mmCIF file of C-alpha atoms in Angstrom:
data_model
loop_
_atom_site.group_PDB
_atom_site.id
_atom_site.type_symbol
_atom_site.label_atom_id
_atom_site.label_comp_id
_atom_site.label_asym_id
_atom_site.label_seq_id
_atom_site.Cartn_x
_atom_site.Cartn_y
_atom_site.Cartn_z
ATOM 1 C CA UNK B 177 76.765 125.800 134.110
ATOM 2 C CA UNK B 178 77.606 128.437 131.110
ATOM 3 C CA UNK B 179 78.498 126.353 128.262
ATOM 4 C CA UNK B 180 79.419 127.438 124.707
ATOM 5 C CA UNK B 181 80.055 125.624 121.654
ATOM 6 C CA UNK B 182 81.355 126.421 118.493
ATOM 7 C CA UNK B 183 80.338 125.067 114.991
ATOM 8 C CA UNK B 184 80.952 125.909 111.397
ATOM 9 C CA UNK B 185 84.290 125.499 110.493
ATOM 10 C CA UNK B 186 86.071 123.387 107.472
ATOM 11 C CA UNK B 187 88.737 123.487 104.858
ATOM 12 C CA UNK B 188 88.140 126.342 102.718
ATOM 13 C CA UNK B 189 90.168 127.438 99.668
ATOM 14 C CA UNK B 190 91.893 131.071 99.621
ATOM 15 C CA UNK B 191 89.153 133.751 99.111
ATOM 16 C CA UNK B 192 86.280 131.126 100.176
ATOM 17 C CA UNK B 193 83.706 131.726 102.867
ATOM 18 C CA UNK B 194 82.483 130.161 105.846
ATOM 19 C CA UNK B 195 79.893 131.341 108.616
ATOM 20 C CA UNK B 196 80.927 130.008 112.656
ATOM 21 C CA UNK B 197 78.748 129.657 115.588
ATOM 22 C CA UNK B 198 78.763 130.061 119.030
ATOM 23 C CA UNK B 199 76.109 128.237 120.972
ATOM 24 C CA UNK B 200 75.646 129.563 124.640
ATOM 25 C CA UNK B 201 73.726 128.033 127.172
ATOM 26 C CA UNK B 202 73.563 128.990 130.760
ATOM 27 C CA UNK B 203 72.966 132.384 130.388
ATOM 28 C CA UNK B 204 71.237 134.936 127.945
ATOM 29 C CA UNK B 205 73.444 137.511 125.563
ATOM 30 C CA UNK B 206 71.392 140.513 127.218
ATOM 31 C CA UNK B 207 73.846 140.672 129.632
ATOM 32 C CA UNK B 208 76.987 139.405 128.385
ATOM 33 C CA UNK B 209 79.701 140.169 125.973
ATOM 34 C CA UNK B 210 80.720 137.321 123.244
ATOM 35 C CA UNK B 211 84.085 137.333 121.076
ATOM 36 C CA UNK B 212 85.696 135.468 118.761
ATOM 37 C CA UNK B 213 89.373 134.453 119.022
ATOM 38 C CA UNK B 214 92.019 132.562 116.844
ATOM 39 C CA UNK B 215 94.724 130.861 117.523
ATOM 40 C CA UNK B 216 97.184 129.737 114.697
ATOM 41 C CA UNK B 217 100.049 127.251 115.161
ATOM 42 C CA UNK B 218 102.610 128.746 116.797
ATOM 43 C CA UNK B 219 101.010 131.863 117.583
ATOM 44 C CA UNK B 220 99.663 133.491 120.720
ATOM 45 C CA UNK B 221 95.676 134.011 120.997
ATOM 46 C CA UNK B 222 94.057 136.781 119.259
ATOM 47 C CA UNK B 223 90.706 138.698 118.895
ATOM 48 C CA UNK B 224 88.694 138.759 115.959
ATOM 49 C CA UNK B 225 85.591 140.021 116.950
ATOM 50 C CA UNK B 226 83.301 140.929 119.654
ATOM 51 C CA UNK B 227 79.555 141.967 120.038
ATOM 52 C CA UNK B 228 78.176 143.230 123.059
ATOM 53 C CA UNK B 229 74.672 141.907 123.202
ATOM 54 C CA UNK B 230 73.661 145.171 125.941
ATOM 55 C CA UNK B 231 74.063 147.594 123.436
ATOM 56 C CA UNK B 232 74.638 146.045 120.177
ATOM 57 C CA UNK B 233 78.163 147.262 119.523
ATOM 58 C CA UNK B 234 80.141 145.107 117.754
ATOM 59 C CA UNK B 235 84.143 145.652 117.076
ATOM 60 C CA UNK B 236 86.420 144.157 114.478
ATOM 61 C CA UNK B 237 90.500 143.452 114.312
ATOM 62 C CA UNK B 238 91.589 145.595 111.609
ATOM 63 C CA UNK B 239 92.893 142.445 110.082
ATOM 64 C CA UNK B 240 89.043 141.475 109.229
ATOM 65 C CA UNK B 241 87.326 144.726 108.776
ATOM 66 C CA UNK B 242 85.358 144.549 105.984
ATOM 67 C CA UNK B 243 85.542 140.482 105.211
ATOM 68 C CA UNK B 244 83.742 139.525 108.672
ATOM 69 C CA UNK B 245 80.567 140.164 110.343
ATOM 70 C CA UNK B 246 79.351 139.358 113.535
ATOM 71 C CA UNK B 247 75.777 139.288 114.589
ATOM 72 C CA UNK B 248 73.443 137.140 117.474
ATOM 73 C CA UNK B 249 70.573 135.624 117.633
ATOM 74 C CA UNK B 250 69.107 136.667 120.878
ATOM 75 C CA UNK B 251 65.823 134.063 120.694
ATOM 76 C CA UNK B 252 69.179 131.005 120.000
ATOM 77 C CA UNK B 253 71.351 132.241 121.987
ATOM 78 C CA UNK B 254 73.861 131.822 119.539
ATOM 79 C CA UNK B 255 76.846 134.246 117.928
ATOM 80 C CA UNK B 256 77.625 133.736 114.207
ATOM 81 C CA UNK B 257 80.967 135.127 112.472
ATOM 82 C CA UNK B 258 80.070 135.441 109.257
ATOM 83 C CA UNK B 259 84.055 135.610 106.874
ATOM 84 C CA UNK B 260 84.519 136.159 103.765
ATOM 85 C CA UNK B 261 87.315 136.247 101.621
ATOM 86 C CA UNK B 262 89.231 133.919 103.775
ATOM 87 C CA UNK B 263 93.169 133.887 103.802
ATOM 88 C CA UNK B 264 96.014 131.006 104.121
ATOM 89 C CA UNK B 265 97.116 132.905 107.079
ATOM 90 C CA UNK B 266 93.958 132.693 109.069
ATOM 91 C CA UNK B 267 93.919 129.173 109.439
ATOM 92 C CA UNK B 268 93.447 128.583 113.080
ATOM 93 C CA UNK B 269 91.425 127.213 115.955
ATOM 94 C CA UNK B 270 88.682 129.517 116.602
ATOM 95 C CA UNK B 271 86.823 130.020 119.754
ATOM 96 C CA UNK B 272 84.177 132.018 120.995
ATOM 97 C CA UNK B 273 84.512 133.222 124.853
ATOM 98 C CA UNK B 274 82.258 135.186 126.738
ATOM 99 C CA UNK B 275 82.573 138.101 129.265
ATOM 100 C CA UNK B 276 80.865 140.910 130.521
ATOM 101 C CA UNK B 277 81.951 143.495 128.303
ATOM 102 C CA UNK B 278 84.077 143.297 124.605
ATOM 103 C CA UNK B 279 87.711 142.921 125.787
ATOM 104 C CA UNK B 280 91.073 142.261 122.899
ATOM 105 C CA UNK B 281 92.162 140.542 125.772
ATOM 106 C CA UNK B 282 91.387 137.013 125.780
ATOM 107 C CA UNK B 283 92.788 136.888 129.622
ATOM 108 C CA UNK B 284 89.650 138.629 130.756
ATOM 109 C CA UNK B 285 87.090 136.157 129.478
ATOM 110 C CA UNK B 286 85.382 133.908 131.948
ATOM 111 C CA UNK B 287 83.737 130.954 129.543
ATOM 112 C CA UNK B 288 84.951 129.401 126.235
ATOM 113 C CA UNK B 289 84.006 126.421 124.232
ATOM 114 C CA UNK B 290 86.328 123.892 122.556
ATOM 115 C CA UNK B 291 86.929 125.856 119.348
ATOM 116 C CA UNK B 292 86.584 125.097 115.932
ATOM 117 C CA UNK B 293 89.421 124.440 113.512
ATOM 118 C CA UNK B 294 89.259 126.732 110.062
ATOM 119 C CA UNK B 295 91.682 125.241 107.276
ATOM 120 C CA UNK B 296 92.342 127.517 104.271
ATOM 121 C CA UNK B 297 94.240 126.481 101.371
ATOM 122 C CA UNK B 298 96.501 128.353 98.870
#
C-alpha cells in the first residue's frame, strides 16, 4: 500500500530554516504528483507546494515564493521542502499528499502521511 511519511520538522526561531521530507513508498514519483500542505491551529488546510515528478514542474503559494524550494529525489523516492526565512505565522502541521497531477486543492489528493509539526518562535 502507498505510504508516505514526513520528517524534518522542529522549533525554529523567526527567520530560521528547516528542510522537510516526504518519504513515499508504494509507488515511484514518475508518475505521480507530490505537495506539501499546512495546517495551522484554527485554520483550514492549505498548499504550499507541489512538484510534478512527470515533468518537473514545480509551483509555489505566493506566500513562500522565494523562501521555499521543493525538489525529489527520484532514486529515494522522497520530496524535500527546503524553507527559509521561516515566520511565526507558519507554524503548522505539515503534510505531504500525493496525487496524480499538482492540485491547491487538498480534497483531490488520494495518499498523505501523518504530518510533521513546524514550531517557529518570535
Amino acid at each position: 500500500e502507498v505510504q508516505l511519511v514526513e520528517s524534518g520538522g522542529g522549533l525554529v526561531q523567526a527567520g530560521g530554516s528547516l528542510r522537510l521530507s516526504c518519504a513515499a513508498s508504494g509507488f515511484t514519483f514518475d508518475d505521480y504528483a507530490i505537495g506539501w500542505f499546512r495546517q495551522a491551529p484554527g485554520k483550514e488546510r492549505e498548499g504550499v507546494s507541489c512538484i510534478s515528478s512527470s515533468d518537473g514542474r514545480s509551483y509555489y503559494a505566493d506566500s513562500v515564493k522565494g523562501r521555499f524550494t521543493i525538489s525529489s529525489d527520484n532514486a529515494k523516492n522522497t520530496v524535500y521542502l527546503q524553507m527559509n526565512s521561516l515566520k511565526p505565522k507558519e507554524t503548522a502541521v505539515y503534510y505531504c499528499a500525493e496525487d496524480l497531477l499538482c492540485s491547491w486543492s487538498w480534497i483531490e489528493y488520494n495518499y498523505w502521511g501523518q504530518g510533521t509539526q513546524v514550531t517557529v518562535s518570535s
